[in-house]
XYZ file of C-alpha atoms in Angstrom:
754
model
C 171.223 135.173 54.922
C 170.125 137.860 57.552
C 168.150 135.435 60.312
C 166.163 138.382 61.469
C 164.985 137.974 58.059
C 162.587 134.831 59.327
C 162.253 136.129 62.900
C 158.966 138.038 62.480
C 157.474 137.618 66.193
C 158.773 138.142 69.500
C 159.554 136.062 71.623
C 155.981 135.734 73.309
C 154.463 134.672 69.549
C 157.427 132.042 68.629
C 156.161 130.349 72.425
C 152.377 130.553 70.870
C 153.929 128.736 67.749
C 155.737 126.577 69.610
C 152.546 125.115 71.576
C 151.127 124.004 68.130
C 154.259 121.345 68.175
C 153.230 120.279 71.667
C 149.670 119.034 70.315
C 151.048 117.103 67.787
C 153.871 115.673 69.948
C 151.126 114.418 73.163
C 147.534 113.586 70.908
C 146.717 112.308 74.707
C 146.551 115.727 75.848
C 146.539 118.010 72.786
C 144.024 120.375 71.893
C 143.223 121.772 68.252
C 141.022 124.664 67.555
C 138.085 122.724 64.953
C 138.534 118.696 64.982
C 139.628 117.172 69.215
C 140.468 113.679 69.665
C 137.692 113.489 72.222
C 135.048 115.431 70.325
C 131.107 113.565 69.919
C 130.029 112.617 67.016
C 126.015 115.153 66.329
C 123.564 113.183 68.039
C 119.653 113.753 69.536
C 117.170 111.320 70.658
C 114.468 112.586 72.317
C 111.261 110.047 74.096
C 108.529 112.332 75.161
C 109.384 115.266 75.090
C 112.693 114.289 76.916
C 116.122 114.306 75.548
C 117.613 110.414 76.254
C 121.134 110.496 74.169
C 123.086 113.502 73.270
C 125.823 114.237 70.761
C 126.346 110.144 71.988
C 126.055 110.272 75.270
C 123.442 109.078 77.437
C 120.813 110.839 79.253
C 122.284 108.658 81.990
C 125.568 109.737 81.870
C 124.839 113.382 81.339
C 127.571 116.053 82.676
C 125.896 118.993 83.993
C 126.944 120.919 81.308
C 124.968 118.378 78.923
C 122.195 117.984 81.503
C 121.855 121.818 81.557
C 121.989 121.622 77.936
C 119.098 119.131 77.230
C 117.065 120.845 79.841
C 116.816 124.388 78.344
C 118.054 125.070 75.021
C 117.147 121.936 73.312
C 113.505 122.782 72.164
C 111.736 119.514 71.546
C 109.094 120.828 68.970
C 111.862 121.893 66.434
C 114.848 119.001 67.066
C 113.906 116.730 64.709
C 113.502 118.516 62.082
C 116.968 120.511 62.202
C 119.238 117.739 63.553
C 118.256 115.975 60.524
C 119.159 118.737 58.298
C 122.491 117.733 56.889
C 125.359 119.951 58.116
C 126.600 120.788 54.136
C 123.151 122.246 53.739
C 122.886 124.224 56.703
C 126.399 125.157 55.830
C 125.207 126.391 52.974
C 121.879 128.168 54.567
C 123.356 130.642 56.614
C 125.876 131.785 53.979
C 122.369 131.764 51.906
C 121.208 135.531 51.156
C 117.477 134.105 50.459
C 116.796 132.709 53.360
C 115.903 134.637 56.230
C 117.863 135.358 59.726
C 114.603 134.254 61.832
C 114.853 130.885 59.826
C 117.869 129.707 60.716
C 117.387 131.197 64.620
C 114.452 128.360 64.853
C 116.462 125.898 63.391
C 119.500 126.904 66.199
C 116.714 125.363 69.015
C 117.301 122.268 68.260
C 121.160 121.134 67.575
C 123.173 120.187 70.001
C 126.732 121.560 70.278
C 128.502 119.145 68.687
C 126.128 120.158 65.045
C 126.575 124.003 65.893
C 129.928 122.843 65.665
C 129.958 120.835 62.839
C 128.150 122.992 60.441
C 130.407 126.385 61.004
C 133.877 123.842 60.869
C 132.882 123.662 57.476
C 132.823 127.130 56.070
C 136.164 129.115 55.664
C 137.384 132.551 56.766
C 134.926 134.369 54.290
C 131.587 131.859 54.739
C 132.300 132.718 58.711
C 132.549 135.935 57.626
C 129.363 136.913 56.188
C 127.658 134.684 58.114
C 127.892 136.762 60.974
C 127.238 139.642 59.403
C 124.035 138.280 58.328
C 123.267 136.774 61.215
C 124.333 138.898 63.585
C 121.413 140.333 66.010
C 120.766 144.369 65.683
C 121.154 146.159 62.690
C 123.870 149.046 63.408
C 126.645 147.902 65.282
C 128.679 149.559 68.146
C 131.818 149.353 70.511
C 132.593 148.777 73.725
C 135.820 150.820 75.523
C 137.701 149.995 78.019
C 138.734 152.840 80.922
C 140.943 151.589 83.251
C 144.443 153.420 85.250
C 147.393 151.891 86.907
C 146.337 154.388 89.897
C 142.866 153.721 90.598
C 142.147 157.559 89.609
C 139.039 158.416 89.829
C 138.887 161.713 88.630
C 141.789 160.475 85.193
C 138.452 157.898 85.516
C 135.830 159.930 85.151
C 137.598 162.527 82.302
C 138.489 159.662 80.297
C 135.204 157.758 80.394
C 133.464 160.804 78.872
C 135.918 161.230 76.379
C 134.698 157.858 75.556
C 131.465 158.917 75.410
C 132.734 161.631 73.270
C 134.006 159.415 70.826
C 131.136 157.218 70.677
C 130.477 153.623 72.586
C 127.986 152.803 73.436
C 129.186 150.782 76.525
C 132.052 151.482 78.983
C 133.749 148.791 81.654
C 136.258 149.322 84.183
C 138.000 147.331 86.372
C 140.869 147.682 89.505
C 144.497 147.384 89.649
C 143.222 147.140 93.605
C 139.867 145.137 94.381
C 139.005 147.433 97.205
C 138.862 150.062 95.220
C 135.955 148.664 92.681
C 132.920 151.253 94.363
C 135.136 154.043 93.674
C 136.212 153.449 90.270
C 132.228 152.941 89.730
C 131.305 156.374 91.354
C 133.726 157.626 88.625
C 132.817 156.233 85.721
C 129.027 156.564 85.971
C 129.990 160.642 86.737
C 132.489 160.995 83.942
C 130.344 158.180 81.118
C 126.718 160.539 82.297
C 128.840 163.985 80.903
C 128.082 165.329 77.924
C 125.026 162.715 76.377
C 122.153 159.875 78.635
C 122.207 156.453 78.072
C 126.108 155.175 77.264
C 125.564 152.138 79.674
C 128.428 151.489 82.301
C 129.932 147.613 84.067
C 132.374 147.471 86.703
C 134.294 144.593 86.076
C 134.534 142.838 90.451
C 134.609 139.879 92.229
C 131.266 138.426 91.128
C 129.599 138.987 94.703
C 130.658 142.850 94.962
C 129.755 142.850 91.310
C 126.143 142.465 91.651
C 126.189 144.947 95.194
C 127.871 147.422 93.224
C 124.637 146.576 90.196
C 122.593 146.885 92.772
C 122.950 150.342 94.405
C 122.575 151.640 91.131
C 125.924 152.183 90.097
C 126.284 150.095 87.038
C 123.794 149.213 84.218
C 124.700 146.099 82.594
C 127.092 143.159 84.146
C 129.049 140.874 81.615
C 131.364 138.603 83.916
C 129.277 136.431 84.947
C 132.024 133.771 83.078
C 130.676 129.766 81.833
C 133.181 127.359 81.002
C 132.981 124.046 78.279
C 134.348 121.013 81.072
C 131.882 120.197 83.983
C 135.724 120.271 85.349
C 136.427 124.019 84.672
C 132.778 125.085 86.255
C 133.580 122.674 89.314
C 137.121 124.371 89.744
C 135.130 128.327 89.894
C 133.180 126.782 92.386
C 130.052 127.196 90.102
C 127.792 125.129 87.853
C 125.332 126.182 84.746
C 122.401 127.098 87.240
C 124.317 128.716 89.601
C 125.272 131.128 86.831
C 121.608 131.679 85.425
C 120.487 132.539 89.354
C 123.383 135.263 89.097
C 122.216 135.971 85.175
C 118.645 136.260 86.937
C 119.406 139.049 89.818
C 120.848 141.555 86.982
C 117.618 141.265 84.991
C 115.655 141.663 88.230
C 116.971 144.801 88.736
C 117.043 145.828 85.627
C 120.494 145.564 85.175
C 121.431 144.327 81.492
C 123.342 140.947 81.331
C 125.964 139.339 78.934
C 127.897 135.943 79.472
C 131.569 135.422 79.213
C 132.878 132.155 77.545
C 136.049 131.586 74.299
C 137.765 129.400 73.228
C 140.788 128.689 75.115
C 139.207 129.357 77.914
C 139.021 125.642 80.086
C 142.680 125.562 78.490
C 143.780 127.874 81.011
C 142.274 126.124 84.152
C 143.579 122.669 82.538
C 140.822 120.991 81.963
C 140.060 121.191 78.469
C 139.437 117.244 78.164
C 140.867 116.474 74.397
C 137.988 118.263 72.891
C 137.946 120.680 69.987
C 138.375 124.426 71.481
C 135.379 124.965 69.269
C 133.102 122.781 70.507
C 133.690 123.218 74.027
C 132.772 126.845 73.014
C 129.319 125.439 71.056
C 128.791 124.086 74.825
C 128.909 127.416 76.659
C 127.026 129.121 74.032
C 123.947 126.768 73.904
C 123.998 127.154 77.544
C 124.495 130.585 77.463
C 120.648 130.599 75.734
C 119.096 127.692 78.080
C 120.047 130.614 80.674
C 117.732 133.126 79.206
C 121.424 134.943 79.101
C 120.878 138.363 77.233
C 123.733 138.071 75.320
C 127.982 136.735 75.301
C 130.619 138.281 75.378
C 132.357 135.945 72.583
C 135.957 135.996 70.452
C 138.418 134.411 72.744
C 138.356 137.231 75.500
C 141.146 136.474 77.667
C 141.564 132.642 75.666
C 142.645 134.656 72.536
C 146.200 134.656 72.390
C 146.119 130.990 73.525
C 142.914 129.575 70.813
C 145.584 131.906 68.606
C 148.143 130.104 68.963
C 146.670 127.221 67.349
C 146.337 126.600 63.614
C 143.077 127.523 62.101
C 142.580 129.270 65.843
C 141.444 133.105 64.155
C 139.386 131.684 62.438
C 137.847 129.761 65.262
C 137.168 132.474 67.100
C 134.534 134.133 64.376
C 133.692 130.995 64.261
C 132.144 131.364 67.749
C 131.104 134.607 66.813
C 128.872 132.846 64.690
C 126.926 130.253 66.171
C 127.219 132.719 69.121
C 124.058 134.851 66.683
C 123.143 132.098 64.783
C 122.052 131.457 68.576
C 120.409 135.127 69.051
C 122.530 136.339 71.136
C 123.854 139.454 71.528
C 126.899 139.514 70.715
C 130.171 141.307 72.106
C 132.130 140.157 69.710
C 135.958 139.858 71.211
C 138.876 141.793 69.634
C 139.660 143.125 73.996
C 142.981 140.649 75.055
C 145.848 141.544 72.232
C 146.367 138.020 71.088
C 149.467 138.745 69.275
C 152.382 141.547 69.450
C 152.072 141.940 65.243
C 150.345 144.459 64.223
C 149.904 142.972 60.612
C 147.957 140.237 62.207
C 146.316 142.081 65.322
C 144.569 144.803 61.887
C 144.308 141.587 60.490
C 141.786 139.349 62.919
C 139.676 143.049 63.129
C 138.394 143.346 59.834
C 135.840 140.856 59.118
C 134.154 142.722 62.935
C 134.647 146.180 60.871
C 133.583 145.824 57.906
C 130.194 142.959 58.799
C 129.309 144.667 61.494
C 129.007 143.851 65.137
C 126.025 144.454 68.517
C 129.507 145.254 69.738
C 132.063 145.016 68.024
C 135.049 145.224 71.058
C 134.413 143.797 74.219
C 136.720 146.462 74.951
C 138.377 148.449 72.839
C 141.233 150.020 74.962
C 140.238 154.375 74.862
C 143.125 154.934 78.052
C 147.085 154.066 76.675
C 148.166 150.443 77.025
C 150.262 150.976 79.852
C 146.531 152.325 81.934
C 144.290 148.961 80.594
C 143.976 146.818 83.919
C 142.525 144.183 82.158
C 146.077 144.384 80.397
C 145.944 145.449 76.615
C 142.873 145.114 73.930
C 143.783 144.706 70.359
C 143.242 148.549 70.185
C 144.467 150.998 73.070
C 144.685 154.459 72.618
C 147.703 154.673 70.727
C 145.728 153.045 67.870
C 142.713 155.198 68.423
C 142.870 157.428 64.827
C 144.457 154.507 63.289
C 141.160 152.575 63.711
C 138.998 156.026 62.519
C 140.881 155.800 59.692
C 140.758 152.258 59.156
C 136.796 153.073 59.675
C 137.272 155.642 56.646
C 138.746 153.437 54.684
C 136.424 151.494 54.961
C 133.260 153.085 54.951
C 132.612 150.809 58.611
C 130.599 152.148 60.700
C 132.959 150.260 63.528
C 131.223 153.166 65.827
C 133.166 155.668 66.706
C 133.551 159.662 65.933
C 136.564 161.467 65.807
C 136.729 164.609 68.894
C 138.439 167.350 67.854
C 141.922 168.043 71.245
C 139.736 171.876 72.132
C 136.258 169.359 72.592
C 138.050 167.072 74.076
C 139.489 169.361 76.404
C 136.327 171.129 77.794
C 135.142 167.599 78.618
C 137.913 166.424 80.485
C 137.600 169.252 82.692
C 133.628 169.474 82.797
C 133.878 165.464 84.293
C 136.794 166.163 86.318
C 134.913 169.158 88.059
C 131.697 167.300 88.337
C 133.185 163.811 90.244
C 135.023 166.353 92.249
C 132.118 168.027 94.145
C 130.484 164.449 94.168
C 133.756 163.558 96.459
C 133.390 166.253 98.493
C 130.121 167.190 98.130
C 129.465 162.975 100.303
C 132.238 163.683 102.496
C 134.111 160.910 100.289
C 137.960 163.558 99.178
C 138.852 166.907 98.539
C 140.505 167.238 95.517
C 142.807 170.036 94.674
C 142.978 172.277 91.862
C 146.328 171.060 91.286
C 145.416 167.571 91.022
C 142.222 168.495 88.612
C 145.076 170.327 85.897
C 147.089 167.913 85.893
C 145.062 165.370 84.607
C 142.496 167.338 82.783
C 146.020 167.390 80.544
C 147.542 164.182 80.700
C 147.634 161.486 78.555
C 147.659 158.749 81.005
C 148.514 158.307 85.367
C 151.801 159.024 84.471
C 151.731 162.049 83.569
C 148.828 163.061 86.797
C 149.756 164.672 89.991
C 146.203 163.226 91.883
C 145.204 160.100 94.023
C 147.619 156.953 95.045
C 145.863 153.369 95.336
C 145.768 154.010 98.713
C 144.356 157.089 98.727
C 141.231 155.463 96.197
C 141.602 152.640 98.945
C 140.214 154.913 101.558
C 137.123 156.317 98.977
C 135.903 153.246 98.307
C 135.806 151.936 101.755
C 133.603 155.509 102.582
C 131.385 154.755 99.314
C 130.510 151.431 100.370
C 130.582 152.530 103.720
C 128.160 154.965 104.216
C 125.731 153.379 101.766
C 125.344 156.040 98.410
C 123.082 155.011 96.037
C 123.205 156.509 92.643
C 120.785 158.981 93.566
C 122.669 160.383 96.408
C 124.754 160.736 93.468
C 122.171 162.462 91.364
C 121.272 164.498 93.929
C 124.933 165.548 95.082
C 125.260 166.369 91.303
C 122.224 168.155 90.645
C 123.225 170.074 94.480
C 126.512 170.816 92.567
C 124.810 172.913 89.232
C 126.166 169.280 87.027
C 122.262 169.221 86.418
C 122.906 167.814 83.315
C 124.455 165.197 84.130
C 122.389 164.963 86.682
C 119.084 164.000 84.278
C 121.895 161.985 82.203
C 121.832 159.729 85.674
C 118.285 159.712 86.148
C 117.828 158.835 83.089
C 119.328 155.541 83.201
C 117.923 154.799 86.867
C 114.543 155.538 84.704
C 115.742 152.708 82.162
C 116.493 149.906 84.574
C 112.614 150.296 86.181
C 111.107 150.224 82.655
C 113.365 147.754 81.840
C 113.591 148.353 77.887
C 117.305 147.796 77.412
C 117.151 144.321 78.633
C 116.383 142.952 74.527
C 118.601 141.711 72.733
C 121.755 143.308 71.730
C 119.855 146.542 73.421
C 121.984 149.746 73.771
C 121.093 153.408 74.192
C 121.003 156.279 71.043
C 119.805 159.369 71.445
C 118.245 158.781 74.428
C 116.538 156.081 72.520
C 116.992 152.264 73.279
C 118.095 150.601 70.126
C 117.967 146.908 70.094
C 117.201 143.691 68.163
C 113.336 144.181 68.656
C 113.317 147.784 67.226
C 116.733 147.953 64.724
C 116.481 143.592 63.901
C 119.048 142.719 60.747
C 117.681 142.560 58.339
C 120.327 141.552 55.199
C 118.986 139.939 52.793
C 122.056 140.630 49.981
C 123.284 144.429 48.208
C 120.647 147.460 49.221
C 120.007 145.580 52.980
C 120.899 146.259 55.881
C 123.218 148.232 57.666
C 124.093 151.049 55.238
C 125.716 154.418 55.817
C 123.628 157.576 56.241
C 125.402 160.453 53.957
C 125.614 162.281 57.368
C 127.299 160.033 59.056
C 129.547 159.186 56.239
C 130.245 162.767 56.702
C 130.807 161.776 60.262
C 133.093 158.640 59.209
C 135.915 160.715 56.575
C 136.493 163.237 59.700
C 139.390 162.339 61.145
C 142.014 164.575 62.192
C 144.404 166.657 60.120
C 143.172 166.581 57.240
C 145.247 167.449 54.121
C 143.418 169.949 52.447
C 144.224 172.419 49.078
C 144.161 175.735 51.374
C 146.440 173.538 53.756
C 148.767 173.173 51.473
C 149.113 176.686 50.889
C 148.841 177.830 54.564
C 151.585 175.600 55.444
C 153.606 176.739 52.737
C 152.735 180.974 53.869
C 154.756 180.418 56.763
C 157.462 179.028 54.911
C 157.384 182.577 52.385
C 158.925 185.310 54.796
C 161.663 183.178 55.043
C 162.363 182.467 51.417
C 162.043 186.592 50.991
C 165.494 187.014 52.755
C 166.949 184.651 51.785
C 166.388 185.186 47.779
C 165.934 186.510 44.997
C 164.213 186.185 41.748
C 164.280 189.130 38.964
C 162.612 188.164 35.720
C 164.469 188.734 32.269
C 160.977 188.512 30.300
C 161.414 185.648 27.434
C 164.311 182.806 27.219
C 166.541 182.375 24.584
C 168.477 179.040 24.050
C 171.999 179.633 24.785
C 174.666 178.742 23.348
C 177.682 178.430 25.904
C 179.113 174.777 25.606
C 179.270 174.407 30.041
C 175.956 175.999 31.110
C 173.534 173.581 32.773
C 169.745 174.969 32.155
C 167.825 174.903 35.535
C 163.784 175.132 34.853
C 161.920 174.494 37.316
C 157.571 174.850 37.782
C 155.207 177.357 37.071
C 154.947 177.718 41.128
C 158.483 177.351 42.357
C 159.304 180.451 44.881
C 156.239 181.931 44.506
C 153.507 179.349 45.779
C 155.418 176.188 47.583
C 158.831 177.415 49.013
C 160.549 173.885 50.244
C 160.777 170.474 48.768
C 158.746 167.791 50.193
C 162.096 166.840 52.737
C 161.530 170.726 54.548
C 164.833 172.068 52.251
C 163.972 175.471 51.451
C 164.500 176.084 47.618
C 166.753 178.916 47.770
C 169.072 175.443 49.333
C 167.619 173.732 46.920
C 168.974 176.086 43.576
C 172.677 177.052 46.030
C 173.553 173.074 46.209
C 172.880 172.724 43.229
C 174.565 175.482 41.859
C 176.898 174.732 43.916
C 178.057 170.980 42.300
C 177.502 172.646 38.663
C 180.337 174.879 39.414
C 182.892 172.290 40.616
C 182.062 170.052 38.079
C 182.952 173.256 35.474
C 180.148 174.318 34.380
C 177.287 176.851 34.679
C 174.014 177.385 36.237
C 170.933 179.808 34.386
C 167.984 179.412 35.393
C 164.621 179.742 33.235
C 160.559 179.293 34.711
C 158.410 177.466 33.128
C 155.010 177.474 33.022
C 153.888 175.533 30.609
C 154.358 172.133 31.968
C 154.975 171.009 35.358
C 156.055 167.812 34.756
C 159.286 166.517 36.244
C 160.278 165.318 32.647
C 159.272 168.286 30.755
C 160.423 170.360 32.929
C 164.168 168.451 32.082
C 163.797 168.301 28.895
C 162.278 171.758 27.635
C 165.954 173.449 30.238
C 167.846 170.411 27.591
C 166.624 172.129 24.903
C 167.278 175.685 26.154
C 171.268 175.360 27.196
C 173.651 176.100 24.907
C 175.371 172.383 26.256
C 172.126 170.764 25.354
C 172.056 169.560 29.460
C 169.697 170.644 31.565
C 167.733 170.171 35.015
C 164.231 170.105 35.472
C 163.501 170.382 39.124
C 159.642 170.664 40.631
C 159.240 172.675 43.897
C 158.100 169.829 45.565
C 161.671 168.127 45.498
C 161.490 165.734 42.779
C 164.781 166.340 40.088
C 165.903 164.980 36.454
C 169.105 165.706 35.125
C 168.016 165.859 30.749
C 169.454 165.769 27.291
C 167.873 167.828 24.721
C 168.299 164.116 21.886
C 166.700 162.202 24.752
C 162.066 160.957 24.679
C 160.859 163.146 26.661
C 160.865 160.027 30.235
C 163.877 159.050 28.409
C 166.160 161.038 31.424
C 170.087 159.904 32.119
C 169.126 160.999 36.266
C 165.542 161.001 38.498
C 165.555 162.106 41.664
C 162.413 160.806 42.264
C 162.219 159.943 46.197
C 161.905 164.253 47.033
C 161.164 163.215 51.277
C 164.735 161.754 51.371
C 167.062 163.527 49.029
C 169.508 165.760 50.827
C 171.346 168.961 49.795
C 174.036 166.743 49.481
C 172.640 165.442 46.348
C 170.966 168.004 44.624
C 174.870 169.527 45.269
C 175.545 166.119 43.173
C 173.434 166.207 40.799
C 174.531 169.704 39.793
C 177.923 168.155 39.410
C 177.192 165.543 37.221
C 175.002 167.633 35.442
C 178.319 169.837 34.169
C 180.357 167.070 33.933
C 177.359 165.415 31.166
C 177.768 168.945 29.740
C 181.795 168.452 29.292
C 180.244 165.189 27.151
C 181.836 162.750 30.314
C 180.158 160.065 31.986
C 180.110 160.290 35.461
C 178.491 157.893 38.096
C 174.746 158.311 38.596
C 173.963 159.938 41.552
C 171.903 157.093 43.278
C 169.848 157.724 46.374
C 169.913 155.704 49.735
C 166.104 154.164 50.963
C 165.463 152.067 53.825
C 162.151 150.800 52.577
C 160.292 153.547 53.648
C 156.213 153.753 52.756
C 157.207 157.195 51.283
C 153.855 156.514 48.961
C 151.886 156.318 51.827
C 153.749 159.091 54.416
C 153.547 161.758 51.404
C 151.264 161.350 47.834
C 148.568 163.361 49.616
C 150.890 165.981 50.240
C 152.122 165.477 46.285
C 148.948 165.824 44.941
C 148.139 168.974 46.236
C 151.468 170.247 45.606
C 151.139 169.378 42.083
C 147.484 170.124 42.007
C 148.222 173.516 42.903
C 151.119 173.769 39.881
C 148.986 172.234 37.700
C 146.576 174.851 37.819
C 149.243 177.707 37.051
C 149.693 176.432 33.539
C 149.348 178.355 30.727
C 150.420 176.603 27.282
C 152.053 178.234 24.821
C 153.661 180.651 27.154
C 157.375 181.265 26.624
C 160.025 179.833 29.019
C 160.864 183.038 31.613
C 165.265 183.951 32.050
C 165.498 184.802 36.084
C 168.036 185.629 37.391
C 168.415 184.663 41.491
C 169.812 186.756 44.345
C 170.886 184.966 47.368
C 170.233 187.557 50.119
C 171.868 185.663 52.615
C 174.523 182.406 52.600
C 173.075 181.098 56.246
C 170.207 178.271 54.562
């Protein structure tokens, strides 16, 4: 047996799978997705409005997380009612379209982490996905992009950020390969995100204190790297507490900066402090903390821990479950799907599907809009290489994943505009002077390996100048205006005004068409079929407008490009109605109506003249003679072959479609009971056609040759070629005429070179 049949995963996935074996062998230190050894039982006691015990732990024994949750998450006015509902009943309420979302979010304020974990653990994957679709806060889905590059090159960042905006990303996040380049990255993405339309929110992921400084300077409009953990030891290891994180959240909000926390299954395990508790319970603690902090939302769904979480049985289901808890708590949910959890494309595609078809505030957090090697966060589930596949997934399911296709010419123009705008700002503010060669190389580059622009060291100088000069977003707006980039200046000023008003500090807030869209004015109202978010006809057309759409006209244009070459290679002379032959050695080739008139090559790309020559040479080698007729009453391969056989003096005919499908037929057989069939035209070679001609002549002499088999390597030929097949066949069937007699054709090969 070929051992490669079973080697489905690469080494990294295999090592991750072995991690579960470690957990089974070492239960004291092991861990689980849904059931940890030390998970507490749900429970809550309250006296005089104060929590006296929670999930089996007395108040005197609370760690800092318990204490914070008890004081700031648990609502004593709701807790007794909520905790009294059996977990199974709560689970059924989550999937019941007749139970309003608002009823469930109210109850969540009185539930402990262990209770919430127990409830969602009772749901299977389909029920979790359905509940998530019902419980998410904002009705309209959105998406977030990673915009980074390996050089921290500001020109490329600006260009890529502008394209991300054009694609429809509501948020853009950057980070650095070199930490001190944060200010330059922030300036570049900030300017690039202002090209094309206003309101795309931007974040620079950096060390928390510096990230806050960058936000205070106005370069960023949201933050989501305020990390929280489900164990006290992990908090202590990070020199933090729930209170320090709450202070940071308040600091952002006080300056009008939208803010989410970040957690996610297996983060505690990565830090070495999982306490033998399940991933789901620890994450339920994190999420209750975040609600208690007053955070606008959460970046959830495994995040950096996703590869580790998915190595545990049920880990991907757990990632779905933790996202459900997040929206049940009425938090904005950037639902992960960022860190690539596996090298298996099948597993990655399966993981994204529930969020794509069910919707999410931000389906990815984020989607690598740049190439994998330029993603400084490490490759995302989807990157620039998979961008068009994602767009096609949207079209396939008619599901709004937040993105819209952009034509190459439009993308190039957008890139040039962003590069010119940033180049002006860099020069005008005395930061750097990009050359025309640098700008040109970035405009047409797929990634940083193709650019001749700033190096990381040069970027560090630019970044130091931005910080040292104390530049703010107001300086950038003024510079853009001075340089004639009025639209970009106005777009950045629009974001500054939003920060002053605070309108986008609402749950699940994004900016669309210059207006804030949030859970307040766009609440998720799903209560069953016909409710909730539905595609408009205009949006449906946008999703369908992917690149390289194949149409009848496109097929004919491509064929017309081949016509001139074929007119030099072959001449078809119509000789009038075809008569039945009497020559016992002849093989009649009957081809379809568009053969050589509208269609000029097979699906494999062979000129039809070369195919006819190959068949003729094979017939001659087999001792026969080829006669050619055009059949206008049918385009079906079997009937082409049978009709040709009935005209043949030997009773043997070949049916040949212009797309290359062919059969050998005998006049006394049923239409689809042929002697040989070449169904895989895309991989049929001229040698195969020559062998078919030889076999046809052998059958004509009464012989029984070995049938010609066209070998395959398991190619998905249907997926790759069926659209062209269908259009080509439709062109030919439109040319058929009932009752029209076959037409004798004399062919002349004008040029021996095929």
